[in-house]
Amino acid sequence: AQSVTQLDSQVPVFEEAPVELRCNYSSSVSVYLFWYVQYPNQGLQLLLKYLSGSTLVKGINGFEAVFNKSQTSFHLRKPSVHISDTAEYFCAVTATDSWGKLQFGAGTQVVVTP
Amino acid sequence: EAEVAQSPRYKITEKSQAVAFWCDPISGHATLYWYRQILGQGPELLVQFQDESVVDDSQLPKDRFSAERLKGVDSTLKIQPAELGDSAMYLCASSFLGTSTYEQYFGPGTRLTVT
């Protein structure tokens, strides 16, 4: 089984400042990793995913994530946030040989202020 | 752009009543997922379909929840009877195939409030 821990429940950040959201996972098998964003009263949208290859993953809206296998982490970052980045962010993991069942973390609420 | 459709968007029901949610996945997507998201938590998979067959319902409370996808296209999730603890967002997602490499596309969700 897999589990995901998002280390921060809420991250306040000023507009145009950088932000990093931390995600650690545990698994006894190989995994794929994902970051999703959820705006209020909406479904989830995929930001980026790590399947294999380069440990630096580029996503949409200027987000990127770094996969660190030795530290079992998959941290998300953005060099300069906008007000519109205010949302809930979820890290998720799935076993590579699974039917795609995602195990989500509890989420990190990002609040961007001017 | 194709989207996953869900209805209703909001539902208020009294405990012990029956409630049903509907999901229409993106055309051509064989795999359909129902997730429950309790406020302040991440989504939890309730049931996964591959075409019309259930491939994972290990977290579905089968004494009160049921799900079907009769023709392998749209799907219905039912709760009978509803309990106060069922208040949550119910999300439907679909993917081309049910493997980890295929992106899951989420619908807008149905927010259920049980009073």
JSON list of N, CA and C in Angstrom, two decimals, chain A residues 41-84:
[
{"chain": "A", "resi": 41, "resn": "ASN", "atom": "N", "xyz": [-15.03, 24.65, -5.05]},
{"chain": "A", "resi": 41, "resn": "ASN", "atom": "CA", "xyz": [-16.23, 24.03, -5.63]},
{"chain": "A", "resi": 41, "resn": "ASN", "atom": "C", "xyz": [-16.02, 23.52, -7.06]},
{"chain": "A", "resi": 42, "resn": "GLN", "atom": "N", "xyz": [-14.81, 23.08, -7.32]},
{"chain": "A", "resi": 42, "resn": "GLN", "atom": "CA", "xyz": [-14.52, 22.50, -8.62]},
{"chain": "A", "resi": 42, "resn": "GLN", "atom": "C", "xyz": [-13.84, 21.15, -8.45]},
{"chain": "A", "resi": 43, "resn": "GLY", "atom": "N", "xyz": [-13.71, 20.43, -9.55]},
{"chain": "A", "resi": 43, "resn": "GLY", "atom": "CA", "xyz": [-12.97, 19.18, -9.54]},
{"chain": "A", "resi": 43, "resn": "GLY", "atom": "C", "xyz": [-11.47, 19.42, -9.55]},
{"chain": "A", "resi": 44, "resn": "LEU", "atom": "N", "xyz": [-10.73, 18.34, -9.66]},
{"chain": "A", "resi": 44, "resn": "LEU", "atom": "CA", "xyz": [-9.28, 18.42, -9.63]},
{"chain": "A", "resi": 44, "resn": "LEU", "atom": "C", "xyz": [-8.71, 18.52, -11.05]},
{"chain": "A", "resi": 45, "resn": "GLN", "atom": "N", "xyz": [-7.64, 19.27, -11.18]},
{"chain": "A", "resi": 45, "resn": "GLN", "atom": "CA", "xyz": [-6.96, 19.41, -12.46]},
{"chain": "A", "resi": 45, "resn": "GLN", "atom": "C", "xyz": [-5.50, 19.00, -12.29]},
{"chain": "A", "resi": 46, "resn": "LEU", "atom": "N", "xyz": [-5.00, 18.20, -13.22]},
{"chain": "A", "resi": 46, "resn": "LEU", "atom": "CA", "xyz": [-3.63, 17.73, -13.13]},
{"chain": "A", "resi": 46, "resn": "LEU", "atom": "C", "xyz": [-2.66, 18.87, -13.43]},
{"chain": "A", "resi": 47, "resn": "LEU", "atom": "N", "xyz": [-1.71, 19.08, -12.52]},
{"chain": "A", "resi": 47, "resn": "LEU", "atom": "CA", "xyz": [-0.65, 20.07, -12.74]},
{"chain": "A", "resi": 47, "resn": "LEU", "atom": "C", "xyz": [0.55, 19.44, -13.43]},
{"chain": "A", "resi": 48, "resn": "LEU", "atom": "N", "xyz": [0.97, 18.28, -12.92]},
{"chain": "A", "resi": 48, "resn": "LEU", "atom": "CA", "xyz": [2.12, 17.59, -13.49]},
{"chain": "A", "resi": 48, "resn": "LEU", "atom": "C", "xyz": [2.19, 16.18, -12.94]},
{"chain": "A", "resi": 49, "resn": "LYS", "atom": "N", "xyz": [3.03, 15.36, -13.58]},
{"chain": "A", "resi": 49, "resn": "LYS", "atom": "CA", "xyz": [3.18, 13.98, -13.14]},
{"chain": "A", "resi": 49, "resn": "LYS", "atom": "C", "xyz": [4.60, 13.52, -13.37]},
{"chain": "A", "resi": 50, "resn": "TYR", "atom": "N", "xyz": [5.05, 12.62, -12.52]},
{"chain": "A", "resi": 50, "resn": "TYR", "atom": "CA", "xyz": [6.34, 11.97, -12.69]},
{"chain": "A", "resi": 50, "resn": "TYR", "atom": "C", "xyz": [6.09, 10.49, -12.97]},
{"chain": "A", "resi": 51, "resn": "LEU", "atom": "N", "xyz": [6.52, 10.05, -14.14]},
{"chain": "A", "resi": 51, "resn": "LEU", "atom": "CA", "xyz": [6.42, 8.63, -14.50]},
{"chain": "A", "resi": 51, "resn": "LEU", "atom": "C", "xyz": [7.80, 7.99, -14.53]},
{"chain": "A", "resi": 52, "resn": "SER", "atom": "N", "xyz": [8.75, 8.68, -15.14]},
{"chain": "A", "resi": 52, "resn": "SER", "atom": "CA", "xyz": [10.12, 8.18, -15.22]},
{"chain": "A", "resi": 52, "resn": "SER", "atom": "C", "xyz": [10.97, 9.31, -15.81]},
{"chain": "A", "resi": 53, "resn": "GLY", "atom": "N", "xyz": [12.28, 9.06, -15.89]},
{"chain": "A", "resi": 53, "resn": "GLY", "atom": "CA", "xyz": [13.16, 10.01, -16.54]},
{"chain": "A", "resi": 53, "resn": "GLY", "atom": "C", "xyz": [13.65, 11.10, -15.61]},
{"chain": "A", "resi": 54, "resn": "SER", "atom": "N", "xyz": [13.73, 12.31, -16.15]},
{"chain": "A", "resi": 54, "resn": "SER", "atom": "CA", "xyz": [14.27, 13.44, -15.40]},
{"chain": "A", "resi": 54, "resn": "SER", "atom": "C", "xyz": [13.51, 13.66, -14.11]},
{"chain": "A", "resi": 55, "resn": "THR", "atom": "N", "xyz": [14.27, 13.92, -13.05]},
{"chain": "A", "resi": 55, "resn": "THR", "atom": "CA", "xyz": [13.63, 14.11, -11.75]},
{"chain": "A", "resi": 55, "resn": "THR", "atom": "C", "xyz": [13.02, 15.49, -11.60]},
{"chain": "A", "resi": 56, "resn": "LEU", "atom": "N", "xyz": [13.30, 16.39, -12.52]},
{"chain": "A", "resi": 56, "resn": "LEU", "atom": "CA", "xyz": [12.66, 17.71, -12.55]},
{"chain": "A", "resi": 56, "resn": "LEU", "atom": "C", "xyz": [11.52, 17.66, -13.57]},
{"chain": "A", "resi": 57, "resn": "VAL", "atom": "N", "xyz": [10.32, 17.86, -13.08]},
{"chain": "A", "resi": 57, "resn": "VAL", "atom": "CA", "xyz": [9.14, 17.74, -13.92]},
{"chain": "A", "resi": 57, "resn": "VAL", "atom": "C", "xyz": [8.51, 19.12, -14.09]},
{"chain": "A", "resi": 58, "resn": "LYS", "atom": "N", "xyz": [8.25, 19.49, -15.32]},
{"chain": "A", "resi": 58, "resn": "LYS", "atom": "CA", "xyz": [7.59, 20.77, -15.62]},
{"chain": "A", "resi": 58, "resn": "LYS", "atom": "C", "xyz": [6.10, 20.53, -15.81]},
{"chain": "A", "resi": 59, "resn": "GLY", "atom": "N", "xyz": [5.30, 21.45, -15.28]},
{"chain": "A", "resi": 59, "resn": "GLY", "atom": "CA", "xyz": [3.87, 21.31, -15.43]},
{"chain": "A", "resi": 59, "resn": "GLY", "atom": "C", "xyz": [3.23, 22.55, -16.01]},
{"chain": "A", "resi": 60, "resn": "ILE", "atom": "N", "xyz": [1.92, 22.63, -15.83]},
{"chain": "A", "resi": 60, "resn": "ILE", "atom": "CA", "xyz": [1.19, 23.78, -16.35]},
{"chain": "A", "resi": 60, "resn": "ILE", "atom": "C", "xyz": [1.27, 24.95, -15.38]},
{"chain": "A", "resi": 61, "resn": "ASN", "atom": "N", "xyz": [0.95, 26.14, -15.90]},
{"chain": "A", "resi": 61, "resn": "ASN", "atom": "CA", "xyz": [0.87, 27.35, -15.08]},
{"chain": "A", "resi": 61, "resn": "ASN", "atom": "C", "xyz": [2.16, 27.69, -14.36]},
{"chain": "A", "resi": 62, "resn": "GLY", "atom": "N", "xyz": [3.31, 27.27, -14.90]},
{"chain": "A", "resi": 62, "resn": "GLY", "atom": "CA", "xyz": [4.60, 27.63, -14.34]},
{"chain": "A", "resi": 62, "resn": "GLY", "atom": "C", "xyz": [5.05, 26.79, -13.15]},
{"chain": "A", "resi": 63, "resn": "PHE", "atom": "N", "xyz": [4.32, 25.75, -12.84]},
{"chain": "A", "resi": 63, "resn": "PHE", "atom": "CA", "xyz": [4.70, 24.87, -11.73]},
{"chain": "A", "resi": 63, "resn": "PHE", "atom": "C", "xyz": [5.72, 23.83, -12.17]},
{"chain": "A", "resi": 64, "resn": "GLU", "atom": "N", "xyz": [6.54, 23.40, -11.23]},
{"chain": "A", "resi": 64, "resn": "GLU", "atom": "CA", "xyz": [7.48, 22.31, -11.45]},
{"chain": "A", "resi": 64, "resn": "GLU", "atom": "C", "xyz": [7.62, 21.53, -10.15]},
{"chain": "A", "resi": 65, "resn": "ALA", "atom": "N", "xyz": [8.10, 20.30, -10.27]},
{"chain": "A", "resi": 65, "resn": "ALA", "atom": "CA", "xyz": [8.28, 19.46, -9.10]},
{"chain": "A", "resi": 65, "resn": "ALA", "atom": "C", "xyz": [9.57, 18.68, -9.23]},
{"chain": "A", "resi": 66, "resn": "VAL", "atom": "N", "xyz": [10.12, 18.34, -8.08]},
{"chain": "A", "resi": 66, "resn": "VAL", "atom": "CA", "xyz": [11.36, 17.58, -8.05]},
{"chain": "A", "resi": 66, "resn": "VAL", "atom": "C", "xyz": [11.13, 16.25, -7.35]},
{"chain": "A", "resi": 67, "resn": "PHE", "atom": "N", "xyz": [11.44, 15.17, -8.05]},
{"chain": "A", "resi": 67, "resn": "PHE", "atom": "CA", "xyz": [11.33, 13.83, -7.49]},
{"chain": "A", "resi": 67, "resn": "PHE", "atom": "C", "xyz": [12.65, 13.44, -6.86]},
{"chain": "A", "resi": 68, "resn": "ASN", "atom": "N", "xyz": [12.62, 13.05, -5.59]},
{"chain": "A", "resi": 68, "resn": "ASN", "atom": "CA", "xyz": [13.82, 12.61, -4.90]},
{"chain": "A", "resi": 68, "resn": "ASN", "atom": "C", "xyz": [13.54, 11.23, -4.34]},
{"chain": "A", "resi": 69, "resn": "LYS", "atom": "N", "xyz": [14.07, 10.22, -5.02]},
{"chain": "A", "resi": 69, "resn": "LYS", "atom": "CA", "xyz": [13.77, 8.84, -4.63]},
{"chain": "A", "resi": 69, "resn": "LYS", "atom": "C", "xyz": [14.36, 8.49, -3.27]},
{"chain": "A", "resi": 70, "resn": "SER", "atom": "N", "xyz": [15.56, 8.96, -2.99]},
{"chain": "A", "resi": 70, "resn": "SER", "atom": "CA", "xyz": [16.22, 8.60, -1.73]},
{"chain": "A", "resi": 70, "resn": "SER", "atom": "C", "xyz": [15.50, 9.19, -0.52]},
{"chain": "A", "resi": 71, "resn": "GLN", "atom": "N", "xyz": [14.90, 10.36, -0.73]},
{"chain": "A", "resi": 71, "resn": "GLN", "atom": "CA", "xyz": [14.15, 11.00, 0.35]},
{"chain": "A", "resi": 71, "resn": "GLN", "atom": "C", "xyz": [12.65, 10.77, 0.23]},
{"chain": "A", "resi": 72, "resn": "THR", "atom": "N", "xyz": [12.26, 9.99, -0.74]},
{"chain": "A", "resi": 72, "resn": "THR", "atom": "CA", "xyz": [10.83, 9.70, -1.03]},
{"chain": "A", "resi": 72, "resn": "THR", "atom": "C", "xyz": [10.00, 10.97, -0.96]},
{"chain": "A", "resi": 73, "resn": "SER", "atom": "N", "xyz": [10.44, 11.96, -1.72]},
{"chain": "A", "resi": 73, "resn": "SER", "atom": "CA", "xyz": [9.72, 13.23, -1.73]},
{"chain": "A", "resi": 73, "resn": "SER", "atom": "C", "xyz": [9.41, 13.66, -3.16]},
{"chain": "A", "resi": 74, "resn": "PHE", "atom": "N", "xyz": [8.42, 14.52, -3.27]},
{"chain": "A", "resi": 74, "resn": "PHE", "atom": "CA", "xyz": [7.99, 15.05, -4.57]},
{"chain": "A", "resi": 74, "resn": "PHE", "atom": "C", "xyz": [7.45, 16.45, -4.31]},
{"chain": "A", "resi": 75, "resn": "HIS", "atom": "N", "xyz": [8.35, 17.39, -4.13]},
{"chain": "A", "resi": 75, "resn": "HIS", "atom": "CA", "xyz": [7.97, 18.75, -3.75]},
{"chain": "A", "resi": 75, "resn": "HIS", "atom": "C", "xyz": [7.61, 19.59, -4.96]},
{"chain": "A", "resi": 76, "resn": "LEU", "atom": "N", "xyz": [6.58, 20.39, -4.80]},
{"chain": "A", "resi": 76, "resn": "LEU", "atom": "CA", "xyz": [6.08, 21.27, -5.87]},
{"chain": "A", "resi": 76, "resn": "LEU", "atom": "C", "xyz": [6.54, 22.70, -5.60]},
{"chain": "A", "resi": 77, "resn": "ARG", "atom": "N", "xyz": [6.89, 23.41, -6.67]},
{"chain": "A", "resi": 77, "resn": "ARG", "atom": "CA", "xyz": [7.31, 24.79, -6.47]},
{"chain": "A", "resi": 77, "resn": "ARG", "atom": "C", "xyz": [6.94, 25.65, -7.66]},
{"chain": "A", "resi": 78, "resn": "LYS", "atom": "N", "xyz": [6.89, 26.96, -7.37]},
{"chain": "A", "resi": 78, "resn": "LYS", "atom": "CA", "xyz": [6.65, 27.94, -8.42]},
{"chain": "A", "resi": 78, "resn": "LYS", "atom": "C", "xyz": [7.45, 29.17, -8.05]},
{"chain": "A", "resi": 79, "resn": "PRO", "atom": "N", "xyz": [8.21, 29.71, -8.98]},
{"chain": "A", "resi": 79, "resn": "PRO", "atom": "CA", "xyz": [9.12, 30.82, -8.64]},
{"chain": "A", "resi": 79, "resn": "PRO", "atom": "C", "xyz": [8.40, 32.14, -8.34]},
{"chain": "A", "resi": 80, "resn": "SER", "atom": "N", "xyz": [7.20, 32.32, -8.90]},
{"chain": "A", "resi": 80, "resn": "SER", "atom": "CA", "xyz": [6.49, 33.58, -8.69]},
{"chain": "A", "resi": 80, "resn": "SER", "atom": "C", "xyz": [4.99, 33.33, -8.80]},
{"chain": "A", "resi": 81, "resn": "VAL", "atom": "N", "xyz": [4.29, 33.47, -7.69]},
{"chain": "A", "resi": 81, "resn": "VAL", "atom": "CA", "xyz": [2.86, 33.12, -7.69]},
{"chain": "A", "resi": 81, "resn": "VAL", "atom": "C", "xyz": [1.99, 34.33, -8.02]},
{"chain": "A", "resi": 82, "resn": "HIS", "atom": "N", "xyz": [0.78, 34.00, -8.49]},
{"chain": "A", "resi": 82, "resn": "HIS", "atom": "CA", "xyz": [-0.23, 35.02, -8.79]},
{"chain": "A", "resi": 82, "resn": "HIS", "atom": "C", "xyz": [-1.42, 34.82, -7.86]},
{"chain": "A", "resi": 83, "resn": "ILE", "atom": "N", "xyz": [-2.24, 35.84, -7.77]},
{"chain": "A", "resi": 83, "resn": "ILE", "atom": "CA", "xyz": [-3.46, 35.73, -6.97]},
{"chain": "A", "resi": 83, "resn": "ILE", "atom": "C", "xyz": [-4.27, 34.51, -7.41]},
{"chain": "A", "resi": 84, "resn": "SER", "atom": "N", "xyz": [-4.28, 34.26, -8.69]},
{"chain": "A", "resi": 84, "resn": "SER", "atom": "CA", "xyz": [-5.08, 33.16, -9.24]},
{"chain": "A", "resi": 84, "resn": "SER", "atom": "C", "xyz": [-4.57, 31.78, -8.84]}
]
